[in-house]
PDB file of C-alpha atoms in Angstrom:
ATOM      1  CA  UNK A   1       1.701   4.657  16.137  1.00  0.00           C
ATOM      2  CA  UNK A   2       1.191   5.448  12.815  1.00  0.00           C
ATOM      3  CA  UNK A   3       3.368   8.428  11.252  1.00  0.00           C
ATOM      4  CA  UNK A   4       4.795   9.207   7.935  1.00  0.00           C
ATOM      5  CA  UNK A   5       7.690   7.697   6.869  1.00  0.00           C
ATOM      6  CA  UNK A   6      11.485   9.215   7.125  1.00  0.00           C
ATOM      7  CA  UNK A   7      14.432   8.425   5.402  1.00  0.00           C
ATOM      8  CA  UNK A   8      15.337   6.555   8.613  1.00  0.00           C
ATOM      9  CA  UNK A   9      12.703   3.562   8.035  1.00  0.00           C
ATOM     10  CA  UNK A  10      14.141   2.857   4.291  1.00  0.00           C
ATOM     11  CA  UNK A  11      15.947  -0.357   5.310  1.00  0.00           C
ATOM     12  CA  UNK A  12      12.889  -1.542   7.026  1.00  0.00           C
ATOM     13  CA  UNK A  13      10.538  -0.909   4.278  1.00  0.00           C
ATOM     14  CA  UNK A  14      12.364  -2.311   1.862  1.00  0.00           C
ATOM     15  CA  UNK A  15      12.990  -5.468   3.830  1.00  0.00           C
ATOM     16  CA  UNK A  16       9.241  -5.711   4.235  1.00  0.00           C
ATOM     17  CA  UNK A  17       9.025  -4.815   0.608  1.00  0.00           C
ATOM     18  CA  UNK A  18      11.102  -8.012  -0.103  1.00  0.00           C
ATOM     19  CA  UNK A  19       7.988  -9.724   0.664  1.00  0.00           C
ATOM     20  CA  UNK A  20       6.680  -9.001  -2.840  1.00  0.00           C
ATOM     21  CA  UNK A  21       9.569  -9.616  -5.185  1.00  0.00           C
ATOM     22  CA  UNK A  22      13.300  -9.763  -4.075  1.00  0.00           C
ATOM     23  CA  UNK A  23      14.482  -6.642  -6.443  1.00  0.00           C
ATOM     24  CA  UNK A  24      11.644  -4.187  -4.312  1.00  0.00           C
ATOM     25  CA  UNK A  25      14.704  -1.964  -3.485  1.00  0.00           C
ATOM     26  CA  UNK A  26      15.349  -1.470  -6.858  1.00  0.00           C
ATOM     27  CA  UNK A  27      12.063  -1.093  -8.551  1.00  0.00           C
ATOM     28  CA  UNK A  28      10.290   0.965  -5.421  1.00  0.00           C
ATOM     29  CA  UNK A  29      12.972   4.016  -4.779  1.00  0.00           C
ATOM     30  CA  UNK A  30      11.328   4.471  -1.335  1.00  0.00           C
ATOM     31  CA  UNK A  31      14.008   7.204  -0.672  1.00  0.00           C
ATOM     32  CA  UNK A  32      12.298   9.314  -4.022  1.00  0.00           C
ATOM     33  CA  UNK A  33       8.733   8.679  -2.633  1.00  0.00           C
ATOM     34  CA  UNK A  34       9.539  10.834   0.446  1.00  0.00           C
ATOM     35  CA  UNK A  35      10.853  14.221  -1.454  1.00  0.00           C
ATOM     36  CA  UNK A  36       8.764  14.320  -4.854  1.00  0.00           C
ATOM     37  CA  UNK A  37       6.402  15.997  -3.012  1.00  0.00           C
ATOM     38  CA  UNK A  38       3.319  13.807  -4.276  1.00  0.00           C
ATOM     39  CA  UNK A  39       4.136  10.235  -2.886  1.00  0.00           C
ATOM     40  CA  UNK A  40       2.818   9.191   0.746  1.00  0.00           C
ATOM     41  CA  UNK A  41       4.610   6.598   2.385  1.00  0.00           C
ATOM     42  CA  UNK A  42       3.044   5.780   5.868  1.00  0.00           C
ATOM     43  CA  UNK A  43       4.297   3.096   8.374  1.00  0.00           C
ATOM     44  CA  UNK A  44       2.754   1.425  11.389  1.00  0.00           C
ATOM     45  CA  UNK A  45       5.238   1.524  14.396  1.00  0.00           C
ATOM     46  CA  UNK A  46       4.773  -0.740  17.215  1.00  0.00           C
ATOM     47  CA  UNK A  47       7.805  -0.759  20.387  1.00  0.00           C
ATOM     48  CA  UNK A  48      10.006   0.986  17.743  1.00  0.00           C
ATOM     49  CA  UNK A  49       9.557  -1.886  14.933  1.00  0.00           C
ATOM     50  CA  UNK A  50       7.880  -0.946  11.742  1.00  0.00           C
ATOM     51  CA  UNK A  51       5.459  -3.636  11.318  1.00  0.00           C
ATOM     52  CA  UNK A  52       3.605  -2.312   7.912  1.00  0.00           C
ATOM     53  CA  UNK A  53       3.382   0.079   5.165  1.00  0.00           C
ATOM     54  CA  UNK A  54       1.334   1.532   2.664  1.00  0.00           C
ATOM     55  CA  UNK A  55       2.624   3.669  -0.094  1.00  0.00           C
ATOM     56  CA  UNK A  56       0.552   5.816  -2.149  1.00  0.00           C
ATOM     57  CA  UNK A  57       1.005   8.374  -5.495  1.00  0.00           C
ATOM     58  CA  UNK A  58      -1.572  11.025  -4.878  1.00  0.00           C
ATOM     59  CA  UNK A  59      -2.051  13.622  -7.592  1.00  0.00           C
ATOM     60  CA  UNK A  60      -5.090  16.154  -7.409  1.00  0.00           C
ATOM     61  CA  UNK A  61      -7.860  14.275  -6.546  1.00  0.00           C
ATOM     62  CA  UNK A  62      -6.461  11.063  -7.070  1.00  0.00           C
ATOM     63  CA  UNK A  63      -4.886   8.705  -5.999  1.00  0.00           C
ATOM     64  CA  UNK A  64      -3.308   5.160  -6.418  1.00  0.00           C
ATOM     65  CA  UNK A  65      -2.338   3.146  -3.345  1.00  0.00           C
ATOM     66  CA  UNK A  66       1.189   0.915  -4.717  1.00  0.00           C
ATOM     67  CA  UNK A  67       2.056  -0.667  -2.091  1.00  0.00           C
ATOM     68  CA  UNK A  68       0.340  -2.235   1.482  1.00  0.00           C
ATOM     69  CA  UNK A  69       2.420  -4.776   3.686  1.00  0.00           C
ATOM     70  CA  UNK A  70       2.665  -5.713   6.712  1.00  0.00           C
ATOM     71  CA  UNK A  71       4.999  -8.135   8.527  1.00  0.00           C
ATOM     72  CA  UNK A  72       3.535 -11.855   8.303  1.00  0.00           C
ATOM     73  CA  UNK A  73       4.018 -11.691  11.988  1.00  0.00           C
ATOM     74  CA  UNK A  74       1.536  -9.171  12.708  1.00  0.00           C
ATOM     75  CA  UNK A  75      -1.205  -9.971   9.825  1.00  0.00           C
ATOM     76  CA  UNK A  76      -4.468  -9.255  10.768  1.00  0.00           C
ATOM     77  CA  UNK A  77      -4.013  -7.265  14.276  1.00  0.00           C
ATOM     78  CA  UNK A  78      -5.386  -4.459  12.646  1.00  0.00           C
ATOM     79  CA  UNK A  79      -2.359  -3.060  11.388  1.00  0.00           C
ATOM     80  CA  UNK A  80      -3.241  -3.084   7.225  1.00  0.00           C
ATOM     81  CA  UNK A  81      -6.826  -1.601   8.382  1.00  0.00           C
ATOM     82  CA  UNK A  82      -5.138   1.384  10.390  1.00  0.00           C
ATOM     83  CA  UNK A  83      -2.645   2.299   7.620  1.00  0.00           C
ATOM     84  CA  UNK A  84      -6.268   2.390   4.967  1.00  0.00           C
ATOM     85  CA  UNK A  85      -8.250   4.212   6.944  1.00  0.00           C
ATOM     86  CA  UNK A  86      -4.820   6.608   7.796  1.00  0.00           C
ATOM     87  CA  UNK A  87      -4.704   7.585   4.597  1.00  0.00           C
ATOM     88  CA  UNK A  88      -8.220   7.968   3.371  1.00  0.00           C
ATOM     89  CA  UNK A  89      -8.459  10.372   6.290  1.00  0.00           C
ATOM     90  CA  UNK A  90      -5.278  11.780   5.599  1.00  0.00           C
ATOM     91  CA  UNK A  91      -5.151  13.032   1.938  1.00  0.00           C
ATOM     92  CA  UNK A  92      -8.560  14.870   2.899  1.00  0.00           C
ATOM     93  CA  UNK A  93     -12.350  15.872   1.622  1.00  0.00           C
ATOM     94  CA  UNK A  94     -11.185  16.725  -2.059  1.00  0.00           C
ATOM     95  CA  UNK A  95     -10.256  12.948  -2.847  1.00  0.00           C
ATOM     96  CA  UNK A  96     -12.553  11.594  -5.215  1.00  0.00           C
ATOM     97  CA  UNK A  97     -11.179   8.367  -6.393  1.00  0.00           C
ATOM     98  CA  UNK A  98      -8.554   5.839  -4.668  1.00  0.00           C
ATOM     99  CA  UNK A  99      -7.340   3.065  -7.150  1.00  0.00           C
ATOM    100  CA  UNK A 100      -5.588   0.142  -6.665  1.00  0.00           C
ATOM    101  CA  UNK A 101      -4.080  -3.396  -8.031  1.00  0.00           C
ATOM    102  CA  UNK A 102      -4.136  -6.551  -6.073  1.00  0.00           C
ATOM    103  CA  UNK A 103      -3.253  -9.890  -7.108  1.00  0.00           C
ATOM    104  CA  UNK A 104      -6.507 -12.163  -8.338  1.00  0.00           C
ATOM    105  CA  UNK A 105      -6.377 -14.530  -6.120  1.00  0.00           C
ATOM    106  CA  UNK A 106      -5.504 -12.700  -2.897  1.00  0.00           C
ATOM    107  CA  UNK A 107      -9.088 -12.833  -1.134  1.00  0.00           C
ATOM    108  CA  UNK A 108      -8.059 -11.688   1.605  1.00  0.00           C
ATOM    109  CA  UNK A 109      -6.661  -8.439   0.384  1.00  0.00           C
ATOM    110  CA  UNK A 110      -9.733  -8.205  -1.983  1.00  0.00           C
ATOM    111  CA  UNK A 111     -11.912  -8.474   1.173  1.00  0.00           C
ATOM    112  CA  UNK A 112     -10.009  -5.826   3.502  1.00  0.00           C
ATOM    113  CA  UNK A 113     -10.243  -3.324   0.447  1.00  0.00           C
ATOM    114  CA  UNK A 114     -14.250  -3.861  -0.113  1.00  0.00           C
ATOM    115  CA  UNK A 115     -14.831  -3.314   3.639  1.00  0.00           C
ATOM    116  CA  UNK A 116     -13.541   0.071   2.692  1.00  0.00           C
ATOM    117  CA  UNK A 117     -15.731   0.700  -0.465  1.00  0.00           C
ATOM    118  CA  UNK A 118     -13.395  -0.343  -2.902  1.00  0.00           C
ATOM    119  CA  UNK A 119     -14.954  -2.444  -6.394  1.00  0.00           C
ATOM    120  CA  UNK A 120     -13.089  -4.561  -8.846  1.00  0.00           C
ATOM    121  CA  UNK A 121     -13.058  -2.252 -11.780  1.00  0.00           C
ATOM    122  CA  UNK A 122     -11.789  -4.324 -14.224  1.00  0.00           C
ATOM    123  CA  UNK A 123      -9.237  -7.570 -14.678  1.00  0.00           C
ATOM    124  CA  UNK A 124      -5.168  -6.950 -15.737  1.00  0.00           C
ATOM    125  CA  UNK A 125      -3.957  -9.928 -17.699  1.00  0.00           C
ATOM    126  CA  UNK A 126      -0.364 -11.010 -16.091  1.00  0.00           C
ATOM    127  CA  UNK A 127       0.044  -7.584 -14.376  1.00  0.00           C
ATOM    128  CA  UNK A 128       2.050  -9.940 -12.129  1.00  0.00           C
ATOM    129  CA  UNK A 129       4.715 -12.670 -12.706  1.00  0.00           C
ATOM    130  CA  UNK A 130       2.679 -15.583 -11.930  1.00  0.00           C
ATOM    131  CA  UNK A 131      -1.176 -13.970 -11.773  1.00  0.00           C
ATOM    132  CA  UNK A 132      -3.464 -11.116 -12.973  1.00  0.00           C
ATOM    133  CA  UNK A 133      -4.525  -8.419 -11.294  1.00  0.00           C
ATOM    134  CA  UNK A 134      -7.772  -6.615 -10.453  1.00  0.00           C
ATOM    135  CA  UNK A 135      -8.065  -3.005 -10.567  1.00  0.00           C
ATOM    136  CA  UNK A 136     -10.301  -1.740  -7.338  1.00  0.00           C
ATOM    137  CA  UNK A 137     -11.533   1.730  -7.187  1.00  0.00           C
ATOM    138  CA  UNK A 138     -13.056   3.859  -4.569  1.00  0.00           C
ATOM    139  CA  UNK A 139     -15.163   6.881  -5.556  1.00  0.00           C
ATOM    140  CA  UNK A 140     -14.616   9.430  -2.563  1.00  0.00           C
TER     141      UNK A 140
END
């Protein structure tokens, strides 16, 4: 099931979140993302486990996807695919441009995103501890 997320799945997310960098907690205020009124945060639920998430700032008809993860256990079953094509579908017809960043040499991140339309934009020197980044953007 996929569903927005409530203050209830914190923990989870941000244990999943500790996948990227250990201080995710601190530098991703999950709990803030689900009352400013302009953050999505969606999770995949499976037999009452999270198993991914994707968090998203979208502001008039934009919007930047921060965060997608999903539990090394249950990588490609699906799960990052279903929480894309949630939201695409979800913040509606007047969305005209989904951004992104994802780490250079992730290919297989790169690929999932350009099965969904998404082009590297441009190239972000050490937007990352130990890599750079590419911007990917999907025109709507």
């Amino acid at each position: 099931m996929i569903r927005e997320a409530s203050v209830y799945d914190i923990p989870r997310i941000n244990e999943l979140g500790e996948l990227l960098h250990e201080n995710y907690s601190k530098l991703n205020k999950i709990n803030e993302m689900l009352e400013d009124g302009y953050s999505k945060v969606i999770v995949y639920e499976k037999d009452g486990i999270i198993l991914g998430f994707i968090s998203a700032v979208h502001l008039y008809d934009t919007c930047d996807i921060v965060d997608l993860i999903v539990d090394p256990k249950y990588r490609r079953k699906m799960v990052a695919t279903n929480l894309i094509g949630y939201l695409i579908s979800d913040l509606g017809e007047n969305l005209k441009l989904i951004t992104l960043e994802v780490a250079k040499h992730n290919e297989v991140a790169i690929k999932l995103y350009e099965k969904f339309g998404f082009e590297i934009v441009s190239l972000r020197k050490k937007y990352y501890k130990n890599d750079d980044a590419y911007l990917m953007a999907r025109k709507c």
